[in-house]
Amino acid sequence: MAPEKVTVEFLNRWKAEGRPIPALTTYDYPTTRLLDETGIPFLLVGDSLGMVVLGYPDTTHVTMEHMVHHVRACARAKPRALLAADLPYRSYESPDQAVSNARRLMDAGAEAVKAEGGRVIQPQVEALRAAGIPFIGHLGMLPQHVVEEGGYRKKGRSESEVKALLADADALTEAGALAIVLELVIPDVARQITRRIPIPTIGIGSGPDCDGQILVTHDLIGTFPWFTPGFVKPKLNASQLMRQAVDDWIREVGR
Ligand code: KIV
């Protein structure tokens, strides 16, 4: 699917060509290598790391140290896929802080950074772009705000939410974002945003009409069986296979 190194320039080209962009999260060396061998073009070291790898209840516990450690591990796989990484909670509260933390992720091997929010982080996005750091936006349900918002709720239900989403998508585009993740956005609204902006939208739980789709890999392959979002249709029950393999081995040892 991706025969050559995928660079940030590919994303816009693929949108223009109407070529869908599949993307998955990754957090370690072997998973990055395995996913990359499938030819997937886009991998994200997401701060979902906090939940599916580190066992925290939400992403607000993830630190820069966690992200740098895991980005380094993923980058050691030298993926052909574009490797992006999340700026974690409270790591981009000012333009200067955003640039210095994004540089740490880039030095660790990320090729682009992602952060949550629209107009409120426009100065940070402009500063990142001025520093030559490729930026991916994230709108809709913002997991780093789950505590204040009191849960994971679909966005774009009311007229005011739709207006805000459109204004945020425009602001990120103007500030120089190279793509925007749309999380839990009502599908009609996600389609509207996708048609409106020239940069790709990458949906998660936002219907089929985004330019790309991203999933948390653990949800797709069933390695975090205790919770799977309703919009995911897992392709594998890896936890079950693991339990079976371990049971078989325990029986062998007991023989
Ligand atoms: O942290 C993450 O994994 C993400 C994706 C779900 C988009 O932000």
CSV table of C-alpha atoms and ligand atoms in Angstrom, one decimal:
chain,number,residue,atom,x,y,z
A,1,MET,CA,0.0,0.0,0.0
A,2,ALA,CA,2.9,2.4,0.8
A,3,PRO,CA,5.9,1.3,-1.2
A,4,GLU,CA,8.1,4.3,-0.3
A,5,LYS,CA,8.6,6.4,2.8
A,6,VAL,CA,5.4,8.3,3.5
A,7,THR,CA,6.0,12.0,4.1
A,8,VAL,CA,3.6,14.7,5.2
A,9,GLU,CA,3.1,15.7,1.5
A,10,PHE,CA,1.4,12.4,0.8
A,11,LEU,CA,-1.7,13.2,2.9
A,12,ASN,CA,-2.9,16.2,0.8
A,13,ARG,CA,-2.1,14.4,-2.4
A,14,TRP,CA,-4.2,11.4,-1.3
A,15,LYS,CA,-7.1,13.6,-0.5
A,16,ALA,CA,-6.9,15.3,-3.9
A,17,GLU,CA,-6.8,11.8,-5.5
A,18,GLY,CA,-9.7,10.6,-3.4
A,19,ARG,CA,-7.5,7.8,-2.0
A,20,PRO,CA,-8.6,6.7,1.5
A,21,ILE,CA,-6.1,7.0,4.3
A,22,PRO,CA,-6.1,4.1,6.8
A,23,ALA,CA,-4.4,4.9,10.1
A,24,LEU,CA,-3.7,3.0,13.4
A,25,THR,CA,-2.2,3.8,16.8
A,26,THR,CA,1.1,2.2,17.9
A,27,TYR,CA,3.0,2.4,21.1
A,28,ASP,CA,6.0,0.0,20.8
A,29,TYR,CA,8.7,-1.4,18.5
A,30,PRO,CA,7.2,-4.8,17.5
A,31,THR,CA,3.7,-3.4,16.9
A,32,THR,CA,5.1,-0.6,14.8
A,33,ARG,CA,7.2,-3.0,12.8
A,34,LEU,CA,4.3,-5.4,12.3
A,35,LEU,CA,1.8,-2.7,11.3
A,36,ASP,CA,4.4,-1.1,9.0
A,37,GLU,CA,4.9,-4.5,7.2
A,38,THR,CA,1.2,-4.3,6.2
A,39,GLY,CA,1.9,-1.2,4.3
A,40,ILE,CA,-0.4,1.1,6.4
A,41,PRO,CA,0.6,4.6,5.5
A,42,PHE,CA,0.0,6.5,8.8
A,43,LEU,CA,0.8,5.5,12.4
A,44,LEU,CA,0.1,7.6,15.5
A,45,VAL,CA,1.7,7.2,18.9
A,46,GLY,CA,-1.5,8.3,20.5
A,47,ASP,CA,-1.9,9.3,24.1
A,48,SER,CA,-4.5,6.5,24.2
A,49,LEU,CA,-1.3,4.9,25.4
A,50,GLY,CA,-2.4,6.0,28.9
A,51,MET,CA,-5.4,3.7,28.8
A,52,VAL,CA,-4.5,0.7,26.6
A,53,VAL,CA,-0.9,0.3,27.6
A,54,LEU,CA,-0.3,2.1,30.9
A,55,GLY,CA,-3.7,1.3,32.6
A,56,TYR,CA,-4.8,4.8,33.5
A,57,PRO,CA,-8.5,5.6,33.4
A,58,ASP,CA,-8.1,8.3,30.7
A,59,THR,CA,-5.5,10.2,28.7
A,60,THR,CA,-5.0,13.1,31.2
A,61,HIS,CA,-2.4,11.0,33.1
A,62,VAL,CA,0.0,10.8,30.1
A,63,THR,CA,3.2,12.9,30.4
A,64,MET,CA,5.8,14.1,28.0
A,65,GLU,CA,8.2,11.5,29.5
A,66,HIS,CA,5.7,8.7,28.7
A,67,MET,CA,5.3,10.0,25.1
A,68,VAL,CA,9.0,10.4,24.5
A,69,HIS,CA,9.8,6.9,25.8
A,70,HIS,CA,7.2,5.3,23.5
A,71,VAL,CA,7.9,7.5,20.4
A,72,ARG,CA,11.5,6.4,20.7
A,73,ALA,CA,10.5,2.7,20.8
A,74,CYS,CA,8.3,3.1,17.7
A,75,ALA,CA,10.8,5.1,15.8
A,76,ARG,CA,13.4,2.3,16.3
A,77,ALA,CA,11.2,0.3,13.9
A,78,LYS,CA,12.0,2.9,11.2
A,79,PRO,CA,8.5,2.7,9.7
A,80,ARG,CA,7.8,3.6,6.1
A,81,ALA,CA,4.5,4.9,7.5
A,82,LEU,CA,4.3,8.5,8.5
A,83,LEU,CA,4.9,8.4,12.3
A,84,ALA,CA,2.9,11.1,14.2
A,85,ALA,CA,2.8,11.6,18.0
A,86,ASP,CA,0.3,13.2,20.4
A,87,LEU,CA,1.3,16.2,22.5
A,88,PRO,CA,-0.1,15.1,25.9
A,89,TYR,CA,-2.4,16.9,28.3
A,90,ARG,CA,-1.2,20.3,29.4
A,91,SER,CA,2.0,20.1,27.2
A,92,TYR,CA,0.9,22.9,24.8
A,93,GLU,CA,-0.6,25.6,27.0
A,94,SER,CA,1.4,28.4,25.3
A,95,PRO,CA,3.0,28.7,21.8
A,96,ASP,CA,6.5,28.4,23.4
A,97,GLN,CA,5.6,25.3,25.4
A,98,ALA,CA,4.0,23.7,22.4
A,99,VAL,CA,7.1,24.2,20.3
A,100,SER,CA,9.6,23.0,22.9
A,101,ASN,CA,7.6,19.9,23.7
A,102,ALA,CA,6.9,19.2,20.0
A,103,ARG,CA,10.7,19.4,19.4
A,104,ARG,CA,11.2,16.7,22.1
A,105,LEU,CA,8.8,14.4,20.3
A,106,MET,CA,10.4,15.2,16.9
A,107,ASP,CA,13.9,14.5,18.4
A,108,ALA,CA,12.5,11.2,19.7
A,109,GLY,CA,11.5,10.3,16.1
A,110,ALA,CA,8.1,11.7,15.4
A,111,GLU,CA,7.5,13.2,12.0
A,112,ALA,CA,4.4,15.2,13.0
A,113,VAL,CA,2.6,16.1,16.2
A,114,LYS,CA,-1.1,16.1,17.0
A,115,ALA,CA,-2.9,18.2,19.7
A,116,GLU,CA,-6.5,18.6,20.6
A,117,GLY,CA,-8.6,21.8,20.1
A,118,GLY,CA,-9.4,24.4,17.4
A,119,ARG,CA,-9.4,28.2,17.7
A,120,VAL,CA,-8.2,28.1,21.3
A,121,ILE,CA,-4.9,26.6,20.1
A,122,GLN,CA,-4.5,28.5,16.9
A,123,PRO,CA,-1.5,30.5,18.2
A,124,GLN,CA,0.2,27.2,19.2
A,125,VAL,CA,-0.4,25.8,15.8
A,126,GLU,CA,1.0,28.9,14.1
A,127,ALA,CA,4.1,28.7,16.3
A,128,LEU,CA,4.6,25.0,15.5
A,129,ARG,CA,4.3,25.7,11.7
A,130,ALA,CA,6.6,28.7,12.0
A,131,ALA,CA,9.1,26.3,13.7
A,132,GLY,CA,8.7,23.9,10.7
A,133,ILE,CA,6.9,21.2,12.8
A,134,PRO,CA,4.1,19.4,10.9
A,135,PHE,CA,0.9,19.5,12.8
A,136,ILE,CA,-2.3,17.4,12.9
A,137,GLY,CA,-5.4,18.8,14.5
A,138,HIS,CA,-8.0,16.9,16.6
A,139,LEU,CA,-11.6,18.1,16.8
A,140,GLY,CA,-14.9,16.7,18.1
A,141,MET,CA,-14.8,14.7,21.3
A,142,LEU,CA,-11.5,15.7,22.9
A,143,PRO,CA,-10.3,12.9,25.2
A,144,GLN,CA,-8.0,15.2,27.1
A,145,HIS,CA,-11.1,17.1,28.3
A,146,VAL,CA,-13.1,14.0,29.2
A,147,VAL,CA,-13.0,14.9,32.9
A,148,GLU,CA,-14.5,18.4,32.5
A,149,GLU,CA,-17.0,17.2,29.9
A,150,GLY,CA,-18.1,14.3,32.1
A,151,GLY,CA,-17.8,11.5,29.5
A,152,TYR,CA,-17.3,10.6,25.8
A,153,ARG,CA,-20.1,12.4,24.0
A,154,LYS,CA,-20.8,12.7,20.2
A,155,LYS,CA,-20.2,16.3,18.9
A,156,GLY,CA,-22.2,18.2,16.3
A,157,ARG,CA,-25.7,17.5,17.5
A,158,SER,CA,-26.7,21.1,18.0
A,159,GLU,CA,-26.5,24.1,15.6
A,160,SER,CA,-24.0,25.8,17.9
A,161,GLU,CA,-21.8,22.7,18.1
A,162,VAL,CA,-21.8,22.5,14.3
A,163,LYS,CA,-20.9,26.2,13.9
A,164,ALA,CA,-18.0,25.7,16.4
A,165,LEU,CA,-16.7,22.6,14.6
A,166,LEU,CA,-16.7,24.4,11.3
A,167,ALA,CA,-15.0,27.5,12.7
A,168,ASP,CA,-12.4,25.3,14.4
A,169,ALA,CA,-11.7,23.3,11.3
A,170,ASP,CA,-11.3,26.5,9.3
A,171,ALA,CA,-8.9,27.9,12.0
A,172,LEU,CA,-6.7,24.8,12.0
A,173,THR,CA,-6.6,24.8,8.2
A,174,GLU,CA,-5.6,28.5,8.1
A,175,ALA,CA,-3.0,27.9,10.8
A,176,GLY,CA,-1.3,25.3,8.6
A,177,ALA,CA,-2.5,21.9,10.0
A,178,LEU,CA,-1.8,19.1,7.6
A,179,ALA,CA,-4.8,17.0,8.6
A,180,ILE,CA,-7.5,16.9,11.2
A,181,VAL,CA,-8.7,13.9,13.3
A,182,LEU,CA,-12.5,14.0,13.8
A,183,GLU,CA,-13.4,12.0,16.9
A,184,LEU,CA,-17.1,11.1,17.6
A,185,VAL,CA,-18.5,13.8,15.2
A,186,ILE,CA,-22.0,13.2,13.9
A,187,PRO,CA,-21.4,11.6,10.4
A,188,ASP,CA,-23.3,14.3,8.5
A,189,VAL,CA,-21.2,17.0,10.1
A,190,ALA,CA,-18.0,15.1,9.5
A,191,ARG,CA,-18.9,14.8,5.8
A,192,GLN,CA,-19.6,18.6,5.7
A,193,ILE,CA,-16.2,19.4,7.3
A,194,THR,CA,-14.5,16.9,4.9
A,195,ARG,CA,-16.0,18.6,1.9
A,196,ARG,CA,-15.3,22.1,3.2
A,197,ILE,CA,-11.5,21.9,4.0
A,198,PRO,CA,-8.7,21.2,1.6
A,199,ILE,CA,-6.7,19.1,4.1
A,200,PRO,CA,-7.6,15.5,4.9
A,201,THR,CA,-10.0,14.5,7.7
A,202,ILE,CA,-9.2,11.3,9.6
A,203,GLY,CA,-12.3,10.0,11.3
A,204,ILE,CA,-12.8,7.9,14.4
A,205,GLY,CA,-16.4,7.0,15.2
A,206,SER,CA,-17.4,9.8,12.8
A,207,GLY,CA,-19.0,7.8,10.0
A,208,PRO,CA,-17.6,6.7,6.6
A,209,ASP,CA,-17.3,10.0,4.8
A,210,CYS,CA,-13.9,11.2,6.2
A,211,ASP,CA,-10.8,11.1,4.0
A,212,GLY,CA,-9.3,8.5,6.3
A,213,GLN,CA,-10.1,6.4,9.3
A,214,ILE,CA,-8.1,5.8,12.4
A,215,LEU,CA,-8.6,3.3,15.2
A,216,VAL,CA,-6.8,2.4,18.4
A,217,THR,CA,-5.0,-0.8,17.3
A,218,HIS,CA,-5.9,-2.6,20.6
A,219,ASP,CA,-9.6,-2.1,19.8
A,220,LEU,CA,-9.2,-3.5,16.2
A,221,ILE,CA,-7.3,-6.7,17.3
A,222,GLY,CA,-8.9,-7.2,20.7
A,223,THR,CA,-5.9,-6.7,23.0
A,224,PHE,CA,-7.9,-4.5,25.4
A,225,PRO,CA,-11.0,-6.7,25.9
A,226,TRP,CA,-12.3,-4.9,28.9
A,227,PHE,CA,-13.7,-2.0,26.8
A,228,THR,CA,-14.3,-1.7,23.1
A,229,PRO,CA,-16.0,1.5,21.7
A,230,GLY,CA,-19.4,0.8,20.1
A,231,PHE,CA,-18.3,2.0,16.7
A,232,VAL,CA,-15.4,-0.6,16.4
A,233,LYS,CA,-15.9,-3.9,14.8
A,234,PRO,CA,-12.9,-5.9,16.0
A,235,LYS,CA,-11.2,-8.0,13.3
A,236,LEU,CA,-9.5,-10.4,15.8
A,237,ASN,CA,-9.9,-11.6,19.4
A,238,ALA,CA,-6.2,-11.6,20.3
A,239,SER,CA,-6.9,-11.8,24.1
A,240,GLN,CA,-8.8,-15.0,23.6
A,241,LEU,CA,-6.0,-16.4,21.4
A,242,MET,CA,-3.5,-15.4,24.1
A,243,ARG,CA,-5.5,-17.0,26.9
A,244,GLN,CA,-5.8,-20.2,24.8
A,245,ALA,CA,-2.1,-20.3,24.0
A,246,VAL,CA,-1.2,-19.8,27.7
A,247,ASP,CA,-3.7,-22.4,28.9
A,248,ASP,CA,-2.3,-24.9,26.3
A,249,TRP,CA,1.3,-24.3,27.6
A,250,ILE,CA,0.3,-24.5,31.2
A,251,ARG,CA,-1.2,-28.0,30.4
A,252,GLU,CA,2.0,-29.0,28.6
A,253,VAL,CA,4.1,-27.9,31.6
A,254,GLY,CA,1.8,-29.9,33.9
A,255,ARG,CA,2.2,-33.1,31.9
B,1,KIV,O1,-4.7,9.0,21.3
B,1,KIV,C1,-5.2,8.4,20.3
B,1,KIV,O2,-5.1,7.2,20.1
B,1,KIV,C2,-5.9,9.3,19.3
B,1,KIV,C3,-6.7,8.6,18.3
B,1,KIV,C4,-7.8,7.8,18.8
B,1,KIV,C5,-7.1,9.5,17.2
B,1,KIV,O3,-5.9,10.4,19.5
